[in-house]
Every structure is written in structure tokens, then in C-alpha cells.
Coordinates of C-alpha atoms in Angstrom, one line a residue:
X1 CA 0.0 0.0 0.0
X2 CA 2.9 2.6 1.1
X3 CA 4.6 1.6 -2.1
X4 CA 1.6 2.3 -4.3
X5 CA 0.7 5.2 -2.8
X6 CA 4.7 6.5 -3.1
X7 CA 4.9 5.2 -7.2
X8 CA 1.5 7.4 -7.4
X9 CA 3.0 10.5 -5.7
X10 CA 6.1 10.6 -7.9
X11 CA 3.8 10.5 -10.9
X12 CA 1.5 13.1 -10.0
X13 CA 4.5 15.3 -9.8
X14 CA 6.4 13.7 -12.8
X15 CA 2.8 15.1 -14.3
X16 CA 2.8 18.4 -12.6
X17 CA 6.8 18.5 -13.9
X18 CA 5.8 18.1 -17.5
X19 CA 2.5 20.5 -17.2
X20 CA 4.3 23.0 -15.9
X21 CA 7.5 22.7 -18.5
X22 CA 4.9 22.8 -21.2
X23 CA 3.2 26.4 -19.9
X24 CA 7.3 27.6 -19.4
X25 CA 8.4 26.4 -22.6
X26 CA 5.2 27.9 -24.4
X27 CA 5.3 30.9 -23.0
X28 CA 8.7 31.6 -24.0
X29 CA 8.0 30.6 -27.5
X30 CA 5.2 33.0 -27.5
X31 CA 7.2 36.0 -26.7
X32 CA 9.9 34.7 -29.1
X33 CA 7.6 36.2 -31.6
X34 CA 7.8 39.6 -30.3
X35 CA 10.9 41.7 -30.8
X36 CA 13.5 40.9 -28.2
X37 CA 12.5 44.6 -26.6
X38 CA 9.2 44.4 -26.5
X39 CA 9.2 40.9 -25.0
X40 CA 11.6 41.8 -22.5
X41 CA 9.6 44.8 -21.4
X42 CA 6.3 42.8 -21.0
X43 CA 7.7 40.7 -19.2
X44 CA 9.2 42.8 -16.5
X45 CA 5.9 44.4 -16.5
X46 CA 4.2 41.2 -15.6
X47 CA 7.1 40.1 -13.0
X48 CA 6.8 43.5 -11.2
X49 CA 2.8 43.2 -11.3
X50 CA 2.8 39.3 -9.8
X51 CA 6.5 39.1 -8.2
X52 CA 5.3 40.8 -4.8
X53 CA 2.1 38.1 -5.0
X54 CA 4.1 34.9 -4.6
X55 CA 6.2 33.3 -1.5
X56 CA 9.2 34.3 -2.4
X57 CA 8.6 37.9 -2.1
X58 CA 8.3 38.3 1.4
X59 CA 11.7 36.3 1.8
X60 CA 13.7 38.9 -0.4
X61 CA 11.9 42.0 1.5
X62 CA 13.5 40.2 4.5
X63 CA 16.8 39.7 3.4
X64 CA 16.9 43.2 1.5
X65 CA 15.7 44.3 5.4
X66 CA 18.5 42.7 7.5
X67 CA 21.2 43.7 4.6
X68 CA 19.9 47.4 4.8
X69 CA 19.0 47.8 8.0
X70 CA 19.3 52.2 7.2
X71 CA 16.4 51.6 4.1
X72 CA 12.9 52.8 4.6
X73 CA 10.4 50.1 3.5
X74 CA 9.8 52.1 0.5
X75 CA 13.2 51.4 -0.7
X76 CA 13.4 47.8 0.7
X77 CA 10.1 47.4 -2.2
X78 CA 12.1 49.6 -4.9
X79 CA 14.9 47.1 -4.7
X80 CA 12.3 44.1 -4.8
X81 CA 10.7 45.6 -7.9
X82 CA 13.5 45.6 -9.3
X83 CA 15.1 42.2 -8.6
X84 CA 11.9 41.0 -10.0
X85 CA 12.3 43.2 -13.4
X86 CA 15.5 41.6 -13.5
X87 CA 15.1 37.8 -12.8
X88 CA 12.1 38.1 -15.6
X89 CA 14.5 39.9 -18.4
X90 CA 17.0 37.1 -17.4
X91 CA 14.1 34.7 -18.0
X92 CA 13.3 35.3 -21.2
X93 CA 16.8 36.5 -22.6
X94 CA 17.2 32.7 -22.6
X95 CA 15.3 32.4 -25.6
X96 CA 16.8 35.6 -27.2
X97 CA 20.6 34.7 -26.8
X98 CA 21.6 34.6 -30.8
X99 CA 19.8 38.4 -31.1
X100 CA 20.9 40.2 -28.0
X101 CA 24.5 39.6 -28.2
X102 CA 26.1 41.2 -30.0
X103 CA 29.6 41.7 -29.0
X104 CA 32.2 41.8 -31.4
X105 CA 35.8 42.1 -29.9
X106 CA 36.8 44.1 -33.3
X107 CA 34.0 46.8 -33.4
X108 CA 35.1 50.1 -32.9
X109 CA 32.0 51.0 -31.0
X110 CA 30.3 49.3 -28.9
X111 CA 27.1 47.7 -29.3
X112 CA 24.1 46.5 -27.1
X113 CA 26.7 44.9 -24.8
X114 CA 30.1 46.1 -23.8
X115 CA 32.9 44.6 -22.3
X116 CA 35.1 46.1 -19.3
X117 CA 38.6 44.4 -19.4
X118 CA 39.1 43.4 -23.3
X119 CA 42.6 43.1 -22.8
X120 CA 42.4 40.7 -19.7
X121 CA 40.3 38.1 -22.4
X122 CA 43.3 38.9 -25.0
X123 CA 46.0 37.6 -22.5
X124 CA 44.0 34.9 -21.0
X125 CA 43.9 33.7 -24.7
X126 CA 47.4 34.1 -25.6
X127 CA 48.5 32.0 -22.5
X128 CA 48.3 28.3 -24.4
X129 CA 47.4 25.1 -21.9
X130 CA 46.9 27.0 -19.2
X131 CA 43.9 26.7 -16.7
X132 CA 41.9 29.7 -15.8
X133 CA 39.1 30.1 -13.0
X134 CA 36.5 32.5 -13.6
X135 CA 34.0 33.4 -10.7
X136 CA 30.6 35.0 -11.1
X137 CA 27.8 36.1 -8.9
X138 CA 23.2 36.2 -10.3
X139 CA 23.8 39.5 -11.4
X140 CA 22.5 41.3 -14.4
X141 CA 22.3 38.3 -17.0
X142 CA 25.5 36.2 -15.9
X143 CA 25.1 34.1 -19.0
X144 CA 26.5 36.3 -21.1
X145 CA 30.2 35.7 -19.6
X146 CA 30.7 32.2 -21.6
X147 CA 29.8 33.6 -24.3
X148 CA 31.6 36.5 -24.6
X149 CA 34.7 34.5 -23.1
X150 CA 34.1 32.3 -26.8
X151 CA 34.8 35.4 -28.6
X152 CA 38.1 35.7 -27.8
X153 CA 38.6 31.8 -28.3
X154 CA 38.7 31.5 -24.9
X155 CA 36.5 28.3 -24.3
X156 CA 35.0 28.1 -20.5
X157 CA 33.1 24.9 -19.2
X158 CA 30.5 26.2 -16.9
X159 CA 29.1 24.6 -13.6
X160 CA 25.4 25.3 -13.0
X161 CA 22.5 24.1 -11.0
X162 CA 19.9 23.4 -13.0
X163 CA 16.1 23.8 -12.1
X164 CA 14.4 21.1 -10.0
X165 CA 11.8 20.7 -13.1
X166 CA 13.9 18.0 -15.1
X167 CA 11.7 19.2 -18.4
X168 CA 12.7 22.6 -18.1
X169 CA 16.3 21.6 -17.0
X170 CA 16.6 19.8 -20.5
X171 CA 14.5 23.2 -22.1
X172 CA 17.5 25.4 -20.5
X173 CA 20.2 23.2 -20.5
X174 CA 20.1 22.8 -24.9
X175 CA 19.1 26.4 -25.1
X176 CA 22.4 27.4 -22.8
X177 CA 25.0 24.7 -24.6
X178 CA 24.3 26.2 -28.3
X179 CA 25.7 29.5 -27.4
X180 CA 28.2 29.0 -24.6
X181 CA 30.1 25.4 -24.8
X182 CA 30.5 23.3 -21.9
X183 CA 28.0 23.0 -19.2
X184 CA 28.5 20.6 -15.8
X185 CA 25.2 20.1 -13.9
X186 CA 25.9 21.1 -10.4
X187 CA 25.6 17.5 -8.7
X188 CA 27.6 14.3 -8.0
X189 CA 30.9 13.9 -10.5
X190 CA 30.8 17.3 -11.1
X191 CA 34.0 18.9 -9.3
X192 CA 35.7 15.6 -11.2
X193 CA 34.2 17.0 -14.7
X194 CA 35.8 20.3 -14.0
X195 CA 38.8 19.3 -12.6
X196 CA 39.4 17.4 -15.9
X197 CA 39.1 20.7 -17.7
X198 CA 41.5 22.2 -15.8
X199 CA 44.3 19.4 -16.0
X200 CA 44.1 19.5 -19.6
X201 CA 44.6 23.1 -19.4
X202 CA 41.4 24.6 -19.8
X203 CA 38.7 27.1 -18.0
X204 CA 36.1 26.9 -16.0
X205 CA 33.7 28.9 -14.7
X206 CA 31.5 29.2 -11.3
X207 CA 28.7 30.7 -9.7
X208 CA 29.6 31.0 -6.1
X209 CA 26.9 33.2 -4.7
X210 CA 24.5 29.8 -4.2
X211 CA 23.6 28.1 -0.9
X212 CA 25.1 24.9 -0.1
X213 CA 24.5 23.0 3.0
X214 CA 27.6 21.4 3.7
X215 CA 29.9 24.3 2.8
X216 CA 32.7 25.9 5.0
X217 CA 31.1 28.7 7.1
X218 CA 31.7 32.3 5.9
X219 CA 29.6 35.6 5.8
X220 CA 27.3 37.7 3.4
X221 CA 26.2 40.9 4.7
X222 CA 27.2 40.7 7.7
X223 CA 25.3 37.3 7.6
X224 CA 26.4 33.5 8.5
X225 CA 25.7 31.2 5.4
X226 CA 27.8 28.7 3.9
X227 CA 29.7 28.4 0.9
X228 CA 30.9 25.9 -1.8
X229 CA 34.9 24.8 -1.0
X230 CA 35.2 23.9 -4.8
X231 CA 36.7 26.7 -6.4
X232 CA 39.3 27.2 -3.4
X233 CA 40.2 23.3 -3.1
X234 CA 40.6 23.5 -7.5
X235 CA 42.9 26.5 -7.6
X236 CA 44.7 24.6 -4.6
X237 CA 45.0 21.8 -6.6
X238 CA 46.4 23.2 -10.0
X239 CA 47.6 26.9 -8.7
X240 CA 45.7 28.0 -11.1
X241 CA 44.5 32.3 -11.2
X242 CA 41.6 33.0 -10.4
X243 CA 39.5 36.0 -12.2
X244 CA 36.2 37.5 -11.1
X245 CA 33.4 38.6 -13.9
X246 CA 30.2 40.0 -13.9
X247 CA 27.3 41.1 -15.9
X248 CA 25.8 45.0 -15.1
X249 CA 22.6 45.7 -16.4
X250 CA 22.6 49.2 -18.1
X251 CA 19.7 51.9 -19.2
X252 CA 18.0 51.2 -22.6
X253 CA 18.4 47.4 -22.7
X254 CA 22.1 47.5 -22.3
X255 CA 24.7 45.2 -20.8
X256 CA 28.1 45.6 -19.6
X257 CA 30.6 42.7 -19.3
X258 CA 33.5 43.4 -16.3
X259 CA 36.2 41.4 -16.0
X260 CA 38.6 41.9 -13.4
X261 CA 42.2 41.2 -12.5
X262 CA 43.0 38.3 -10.6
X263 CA 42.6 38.4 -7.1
X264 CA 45.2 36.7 -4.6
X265 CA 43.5 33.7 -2.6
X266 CA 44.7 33.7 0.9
X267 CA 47.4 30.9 1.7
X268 CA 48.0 29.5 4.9
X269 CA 51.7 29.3 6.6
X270 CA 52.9 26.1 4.4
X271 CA 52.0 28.5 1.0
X272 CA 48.8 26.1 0.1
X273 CA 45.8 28.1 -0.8
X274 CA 43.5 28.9 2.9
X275 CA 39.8 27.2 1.6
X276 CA 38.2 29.1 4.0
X277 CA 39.4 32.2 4.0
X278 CA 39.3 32.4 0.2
X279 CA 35.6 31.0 0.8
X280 CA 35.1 34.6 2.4
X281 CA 37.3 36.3 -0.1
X282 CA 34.5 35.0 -3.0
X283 CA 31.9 36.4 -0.5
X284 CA 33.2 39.5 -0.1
X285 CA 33.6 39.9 -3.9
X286 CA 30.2 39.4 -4.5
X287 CA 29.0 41.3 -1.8
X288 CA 30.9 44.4 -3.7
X289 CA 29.6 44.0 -6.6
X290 CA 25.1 43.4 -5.3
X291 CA 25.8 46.5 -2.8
X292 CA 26.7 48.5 -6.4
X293 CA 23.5 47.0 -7.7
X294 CA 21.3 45.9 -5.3
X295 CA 18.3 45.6 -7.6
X296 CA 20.5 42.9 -10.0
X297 CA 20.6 40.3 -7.5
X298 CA 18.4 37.3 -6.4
X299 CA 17.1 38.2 -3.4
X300 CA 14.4 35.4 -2.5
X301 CA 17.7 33.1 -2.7
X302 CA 17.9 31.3 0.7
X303 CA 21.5 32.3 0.5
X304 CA 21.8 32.6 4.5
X305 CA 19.8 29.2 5.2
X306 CA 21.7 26.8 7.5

């Protein structure tokens, strides 16, 4: 009976899986009809209109609370309006990747997106065989990186966690590989995947602004939370550099691409890379770059969950 009634729940939400993957999918193919600007607009209209209706909008008013304890609740719902604008632009800009960019490392002017440390891609490039660790945060549309790292033949294999709707994990997960290479689902096997990339000399790239349960224990705005080891225990293993990047949403459906200098992970007294103070390090990066931008990052995130 317990078994029956167990096979019968894991269908119903095998079904609810597939239902709702069909209303994603469709949706997005609908707007795919529009012009990338209008689409985009709508739906940052809609996400601002139905964002503060759901769940997940009372958890990013109180993180945006405890992180800006000097806002006025006016602001605190500003911010939230515009997280919501921006995680609904990121949405559909999935389906609009071959139109929007349009970076082209030769142009003497720039176009809808620009890049901020051209000549940091050019040596990475020039430097044959040798591994390279790129670190990103959910700001602006953090997709673009990969690809803009391709256009200066630099390839980067990219860890990510997909959705927990396997239908629209496969949606993303074919729409994401045609435009920017390698992909490594964020689960078992995957810090072997990437550390294959790196001993045969190539880059990688990670998102290190997500909660992870079993991480070493660091702080985000002023916050306890955990964070993932990986990057720290690879660049220990193949003293490899380390570069952050980020995407910064500009005015008029413009995006800029920074890429900064490496940073220096702190090493303990026997000159190996110190995992958890380089943990904090990644924090503190990140916390940099959402306190220039608060509106660009994914507040209802249970970043500080223990």
C-alpha cells in the first residue's frame, strides 16, 4: 500500500513536472515572436505586477531588510521591484541569446553589450594550456560571460544548477549549450568534470553566490551562510588564477561585461591556498559587486539558510 501510494506521488509530480515545463516552454516561445525589446519589457511588467504576489517575495523583503537595515520600507520594495524586473529579463533573454549579443571584440564602437577588461580576455587567450578560473555572482544576466569568453577563443566549461523541473532543465540546459560550450550540472561527478578541464589546461567557470548545505562557514552581509569549497580546493590543486566577472545591467536594454584582474586567494603558513578564507574572499567579492547593484541580484535566494 505505502509503495503504491509513493509510485503514485512521484507520478503526480512527474505530471505536474511536465505541465508546468509545457506552460514555461510555451510561454517563452510565444514571446519569441515579439521583438526581443518588446518581449523583454512585457515581461518585467508582468514580473513586477505578480512578483510581490508569490512566496518568495516576502523572503527577499527580508533579506533586503536585514542587509539594509538604514532603508525605509519604500526602498526595501524599490529594490524588490527591481530584482523581480531583472530575474524576468533574465528569463526570457534565454530564448533571445543569438539576437541580444552582439559583442564583437573588433567593433570600434560598442554595441548593445560592452565589455570592461578586453585586454584581460586577450592575454588569458594568448596564454596556451593554461587553466583559468573564472567566478561569477546572479547578477544582471550572468550568462553572457561564456559567451563573450568564446569570442576571444577562450573556451570556458560552466558549472550550474539546474532547475528542479527535469523538463525545463533539459528546455535550459540545450538552449544554454548552443551558445556557450561546456555545461556541468551542479551534482555528484561534477568537481571531477571540472577538474578534468582544468588538468588539460582549460577554463572553468562558477557561480559562487548559491547556498550549499555542507559548505565551509563564511559571511554575506554581515550574515552567516555557507559556501561551496570547490573553487578554493581546484585552484589549490592546480595553482591556477583565479578571475572574477560580472554582468551590469545598463539603461535602454544594455549590458556591460566586467572582467577583473585576478585576485590573490589567501594561503596558509605552508603556502597552500586557505579554503576558508578564500571561501570569504569570494563572498566579499560578490557582496561588492550586489551592494553597487542591489536591484541585480536574487534576493528570495535562501542564501543565508543553515
Amino acid at each position: 500500500m505505502k509503495r503504491s501510494l509513493f509510485l503514485l506521488g512521484k507520478r503526480l509530480k512527474t505530471l505536474e513536472y511536465w505541465l508546468t515545463a509545457r506552460l514555461v516552454i510555451g510561454v517563452l516561445a510565444l514571446l519569441r515572436r515579439l521583438p526581443p525589446e518588446k518581449a523583454l519589457d512585457l515581461a518585467e511588467k508582468v514580473a513586477r505586477t505578480v512578483g510581490p504576489k508569490v512566496g518568495r517575495h516576502r523572503l527577499a523583503v527580508d533579506n533586503l531588510r536585514q542587509a539594509y537595515p538604514e532603508k525605509s520600507e519604500a526602498e526595501i520594495e524599490t529594490l524588490a521591484l527591481d530584482m523581480w524586473g531583472n530575474m524576468a529579463r533574465l528569463a526570457v533573454e534565454y530564448v533571445f541569446l543569438d539576437k541580444l549579443f552582439d559583442f564583437d571584440p573588433e567593433a570600434e564602437t560598442p554595441g548593445r553589450v560592452e565589455v570592461e577588461g578586453v585586454e584581460i580576455f586577450k592575454r588569458l587567450r594568448d596564454e596556451k594550456d593554461v587553466p583559468h578560473i573564472f567566478f561569477t555572482g546572479h547578477l544582471g544576466n550572468f550568462e553572457f560571460l561564456p559567451i563573450a569568453a568564446s569570442r576571444f577563443e577562450l573556451a570556458t566549461t560552466s558549472l550550474f544548477r539546474p532547475p528542479n523541473n527535469p523538463y525545463v532543465a533539459d528546455y535550459i540546459l540545450k538552449t544554454r549549450s548552443s551558445a556557450m560550450g561546456g555545461l556541468v550540472p551542479s551534482q555528484a561527478g561534477a568537481a571531477l568534470q571540472l577538474a578534468r578541464v582544468l588538468d588539460d589546461g582549460g577554463n572553468i567557470g562558477v557561480l559562487v553566490d548559491q547556498k550549499f548545505r555542507k559548505g565551509v562557514k563564511t559571511r554575506f552581509f554581515g550574515r552567516e551562510c555557507r559556501t561551496n569549497p570547490l573553487l578554493p580546493k581546484l585552484a589549490r590543486q592546480y595553482d591556477c588564477d583565479v578571475y572574477p566577472a560580472r554582468c551590469k545591467r545598463l539603461p535602454g536594454g544594455r549590458y556591460r561585461l566586467i572582467v577583473e584582474d585576478r585576485i590573490t586567494l589567501p594561503r596558509q603558513g605552508d603556502g597552500t591556498i586557505d579554503i576558508d578564507a578564500s571561501a570569504q574572499l569570494l563572498n566579499d567579492v560578490v557582496e561588492r559587486w550586489v551592494r553597487e547593484d542591489p536591484g541585480q541580484w536574487m534576493w528570495f535566494h535562501k542564501r543565508w539558510q543553515i
